mmCIF file of C-alpha atoms in Angstrom:
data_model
loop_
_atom_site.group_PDB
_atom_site.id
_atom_site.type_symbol
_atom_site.label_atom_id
_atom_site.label_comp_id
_atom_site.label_asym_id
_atom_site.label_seq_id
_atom_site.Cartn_x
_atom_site.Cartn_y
_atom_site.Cartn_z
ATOM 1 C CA UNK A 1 0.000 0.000 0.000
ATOM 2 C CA UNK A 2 1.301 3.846 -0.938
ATOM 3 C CA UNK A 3 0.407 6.095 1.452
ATOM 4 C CA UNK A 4 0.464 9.996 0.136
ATOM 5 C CA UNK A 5 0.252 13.056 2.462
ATOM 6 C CA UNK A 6 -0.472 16.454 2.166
ATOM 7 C CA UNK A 7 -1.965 19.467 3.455
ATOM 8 C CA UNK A 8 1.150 20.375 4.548
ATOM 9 C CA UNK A 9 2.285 24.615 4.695
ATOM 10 C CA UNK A 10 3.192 27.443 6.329
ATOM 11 C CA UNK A 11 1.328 29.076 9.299
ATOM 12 C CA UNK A 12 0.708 31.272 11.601
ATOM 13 C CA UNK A 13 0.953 31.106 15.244
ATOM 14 C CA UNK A 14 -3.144 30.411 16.180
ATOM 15 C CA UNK A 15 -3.788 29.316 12.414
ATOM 16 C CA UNK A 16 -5.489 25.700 11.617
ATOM 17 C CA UNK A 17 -4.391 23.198 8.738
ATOM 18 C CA UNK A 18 -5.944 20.085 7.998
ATOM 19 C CA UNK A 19 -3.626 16.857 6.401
ATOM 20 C CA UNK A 20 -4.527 14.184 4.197
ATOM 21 C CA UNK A 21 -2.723 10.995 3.593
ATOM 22 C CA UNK A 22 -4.842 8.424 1.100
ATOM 23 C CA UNK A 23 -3.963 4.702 0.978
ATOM 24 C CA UNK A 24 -3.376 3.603 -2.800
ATOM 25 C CA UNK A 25 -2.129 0.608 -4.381
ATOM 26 C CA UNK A 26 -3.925 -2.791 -5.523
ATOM 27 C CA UNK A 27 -4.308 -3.299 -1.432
ATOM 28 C CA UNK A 28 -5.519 -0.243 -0.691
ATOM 29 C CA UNK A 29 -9.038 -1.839 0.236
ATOM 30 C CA UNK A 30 -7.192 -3.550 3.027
ATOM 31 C CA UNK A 31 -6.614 -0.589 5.046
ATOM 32 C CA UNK A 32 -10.211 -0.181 5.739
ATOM 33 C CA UNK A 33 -9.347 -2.712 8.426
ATOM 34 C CA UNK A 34 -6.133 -1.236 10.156
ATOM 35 C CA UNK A 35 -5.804 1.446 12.563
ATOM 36 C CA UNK A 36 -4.271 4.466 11.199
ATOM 37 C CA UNK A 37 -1.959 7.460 12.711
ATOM 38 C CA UNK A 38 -0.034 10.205 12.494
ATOM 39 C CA UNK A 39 3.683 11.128 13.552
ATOM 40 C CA UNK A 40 5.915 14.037 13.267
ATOM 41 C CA UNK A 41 9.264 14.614 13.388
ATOM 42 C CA UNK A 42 10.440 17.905 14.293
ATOM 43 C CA UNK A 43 14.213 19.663 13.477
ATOM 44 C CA UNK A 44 16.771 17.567 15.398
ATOM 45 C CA UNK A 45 13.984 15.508 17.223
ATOM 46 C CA UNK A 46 12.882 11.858 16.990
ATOM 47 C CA UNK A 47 9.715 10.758 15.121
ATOM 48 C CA UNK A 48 6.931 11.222 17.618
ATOM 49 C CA UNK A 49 3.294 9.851 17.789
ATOM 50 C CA UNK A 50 0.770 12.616 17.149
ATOM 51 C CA UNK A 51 -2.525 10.782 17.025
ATOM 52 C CA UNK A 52 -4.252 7.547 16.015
ATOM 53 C CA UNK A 53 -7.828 5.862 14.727
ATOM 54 C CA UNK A 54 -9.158 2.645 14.613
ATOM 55 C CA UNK A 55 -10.145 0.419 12.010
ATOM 56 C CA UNK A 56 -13.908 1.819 11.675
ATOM 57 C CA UNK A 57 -12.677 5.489 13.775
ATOM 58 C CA UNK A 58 -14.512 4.407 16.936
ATOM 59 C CA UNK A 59 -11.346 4.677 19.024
ATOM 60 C CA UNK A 60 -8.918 7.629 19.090
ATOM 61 C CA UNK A 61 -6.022 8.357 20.901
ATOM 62 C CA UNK A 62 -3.701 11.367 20.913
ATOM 63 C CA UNK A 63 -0.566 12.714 22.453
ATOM 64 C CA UNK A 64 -0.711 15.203 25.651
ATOM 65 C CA UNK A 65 0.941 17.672 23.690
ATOM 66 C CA UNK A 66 -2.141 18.085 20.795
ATOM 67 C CA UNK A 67 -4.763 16.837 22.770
ATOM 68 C CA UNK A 68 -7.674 19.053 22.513
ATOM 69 C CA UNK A 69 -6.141 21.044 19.277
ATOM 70 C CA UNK A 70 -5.961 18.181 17.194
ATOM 71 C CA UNK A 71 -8.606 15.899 15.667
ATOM 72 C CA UNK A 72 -7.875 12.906 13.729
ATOM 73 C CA UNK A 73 -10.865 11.518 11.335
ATOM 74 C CA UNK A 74 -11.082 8.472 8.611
ATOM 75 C CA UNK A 75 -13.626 7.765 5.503
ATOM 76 C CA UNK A 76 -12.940 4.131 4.932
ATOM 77 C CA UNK A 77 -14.313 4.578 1.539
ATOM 78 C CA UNK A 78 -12.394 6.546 0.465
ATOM 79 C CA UNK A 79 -9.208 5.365 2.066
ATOM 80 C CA UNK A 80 -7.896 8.230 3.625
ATOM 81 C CA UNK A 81 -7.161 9.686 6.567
ATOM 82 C CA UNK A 82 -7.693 13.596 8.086
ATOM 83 C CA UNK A 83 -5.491 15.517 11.102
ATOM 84 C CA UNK A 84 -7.395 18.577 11.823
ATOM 85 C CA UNK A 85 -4.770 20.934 13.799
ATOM 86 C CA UNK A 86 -6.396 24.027 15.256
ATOM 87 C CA UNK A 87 -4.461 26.611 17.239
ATOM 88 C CA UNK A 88 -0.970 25.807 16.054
ATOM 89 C CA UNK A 89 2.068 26.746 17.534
ATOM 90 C CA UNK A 90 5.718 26.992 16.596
ATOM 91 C CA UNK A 91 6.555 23.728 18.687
ATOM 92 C CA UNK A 92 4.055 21.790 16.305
ATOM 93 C CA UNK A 93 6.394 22.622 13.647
ATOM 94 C CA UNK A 94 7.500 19.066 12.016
ATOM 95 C CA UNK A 95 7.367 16.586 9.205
ATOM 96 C CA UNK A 96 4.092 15.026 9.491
ATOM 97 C CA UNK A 97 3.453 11.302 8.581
ATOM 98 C CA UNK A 98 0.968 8.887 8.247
ATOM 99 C CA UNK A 99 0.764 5.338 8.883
ATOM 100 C CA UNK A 100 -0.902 1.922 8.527
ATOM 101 C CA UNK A 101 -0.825 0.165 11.580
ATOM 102 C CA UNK A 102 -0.886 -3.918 11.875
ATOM 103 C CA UNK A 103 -3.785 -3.745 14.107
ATOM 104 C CA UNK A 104 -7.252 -2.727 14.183
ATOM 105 C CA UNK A 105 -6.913 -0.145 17.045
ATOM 106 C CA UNK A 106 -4.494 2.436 17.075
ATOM 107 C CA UNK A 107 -1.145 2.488 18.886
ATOM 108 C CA UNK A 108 1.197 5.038 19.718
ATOM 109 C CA UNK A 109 4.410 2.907 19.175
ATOM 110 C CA UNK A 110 6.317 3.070 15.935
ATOM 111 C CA UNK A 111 7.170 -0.535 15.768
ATOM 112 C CA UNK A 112 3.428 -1.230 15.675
ATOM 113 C CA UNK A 113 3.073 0.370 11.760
ATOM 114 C CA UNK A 114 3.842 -1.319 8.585
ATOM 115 C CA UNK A 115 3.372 1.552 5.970
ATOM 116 C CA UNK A 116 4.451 4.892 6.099
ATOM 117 C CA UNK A 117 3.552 7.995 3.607
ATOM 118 C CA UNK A 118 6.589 10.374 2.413
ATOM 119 C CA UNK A 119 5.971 13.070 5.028
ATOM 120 C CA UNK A 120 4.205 16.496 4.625
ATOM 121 C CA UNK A 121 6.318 19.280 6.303
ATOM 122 C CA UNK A 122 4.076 21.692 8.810
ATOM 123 C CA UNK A 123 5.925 25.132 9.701
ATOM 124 C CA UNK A 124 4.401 28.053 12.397
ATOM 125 C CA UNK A 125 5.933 30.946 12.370
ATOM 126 C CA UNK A 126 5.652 32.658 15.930
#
């Protein structure tokens, strides 16, 4: 499966972007059936966990840092996953990726995604 992400720019301290990754590929139906999430990597940081769905977007979890500015959504239909980010700041500012996960609810350990996208780079000025 090809995961492509975007949505991706630059911002404003207090600004909101929303992301989009979309599964592709001849077993892109599959995905319909895996949790889903979203990491960052920041300048000089490690890749981080941001937020995660599962399999039909019943469960969500996030990290403490975007909890309550972030929103993560699915449409199994059409494959693809959302990350709404309100209220941005200038710590938010990362490469964003999405993931397939091996399970049907969402994890916030690396090691527990198969497929990643190619990153979409999120900047806030201050």
């Amino acid at each position: 499966v090809q995961l492509q992400a975007s949505g991706g720019g630059l911002v404003q301290a207090g600004d909101s972007l929303r992301l989009s990754c979309v599964a592709s590929g001849r077993t892109g139906r599959t995905v319909s059936n895996n949790a889903m999430g979203w990491f960052r990597q920041g300048p000089g940081k490690e890749r981080e966990f941001v937020a995660g769905i599962s399999w039909n977007g019943g469960d969500t979890s996030y990290s403490n840092s975007v909890k309550g500015r972030f929103t993560i959504s699915r449409d199994r239909a059409k494959n693809t996953i959302y990350l709404q980010m309100n209220s941005l700041e200038p710590e938010d500012t990362a490469v964003y990726y999405c993931a397939v996960a091996r399970t049907a609810v969402p994890s916030s350990e690396n090691s527990y995604y198969k497929s990643w996208g190619q990153g979409t780079q999120v900047t806030v000025s201050s």
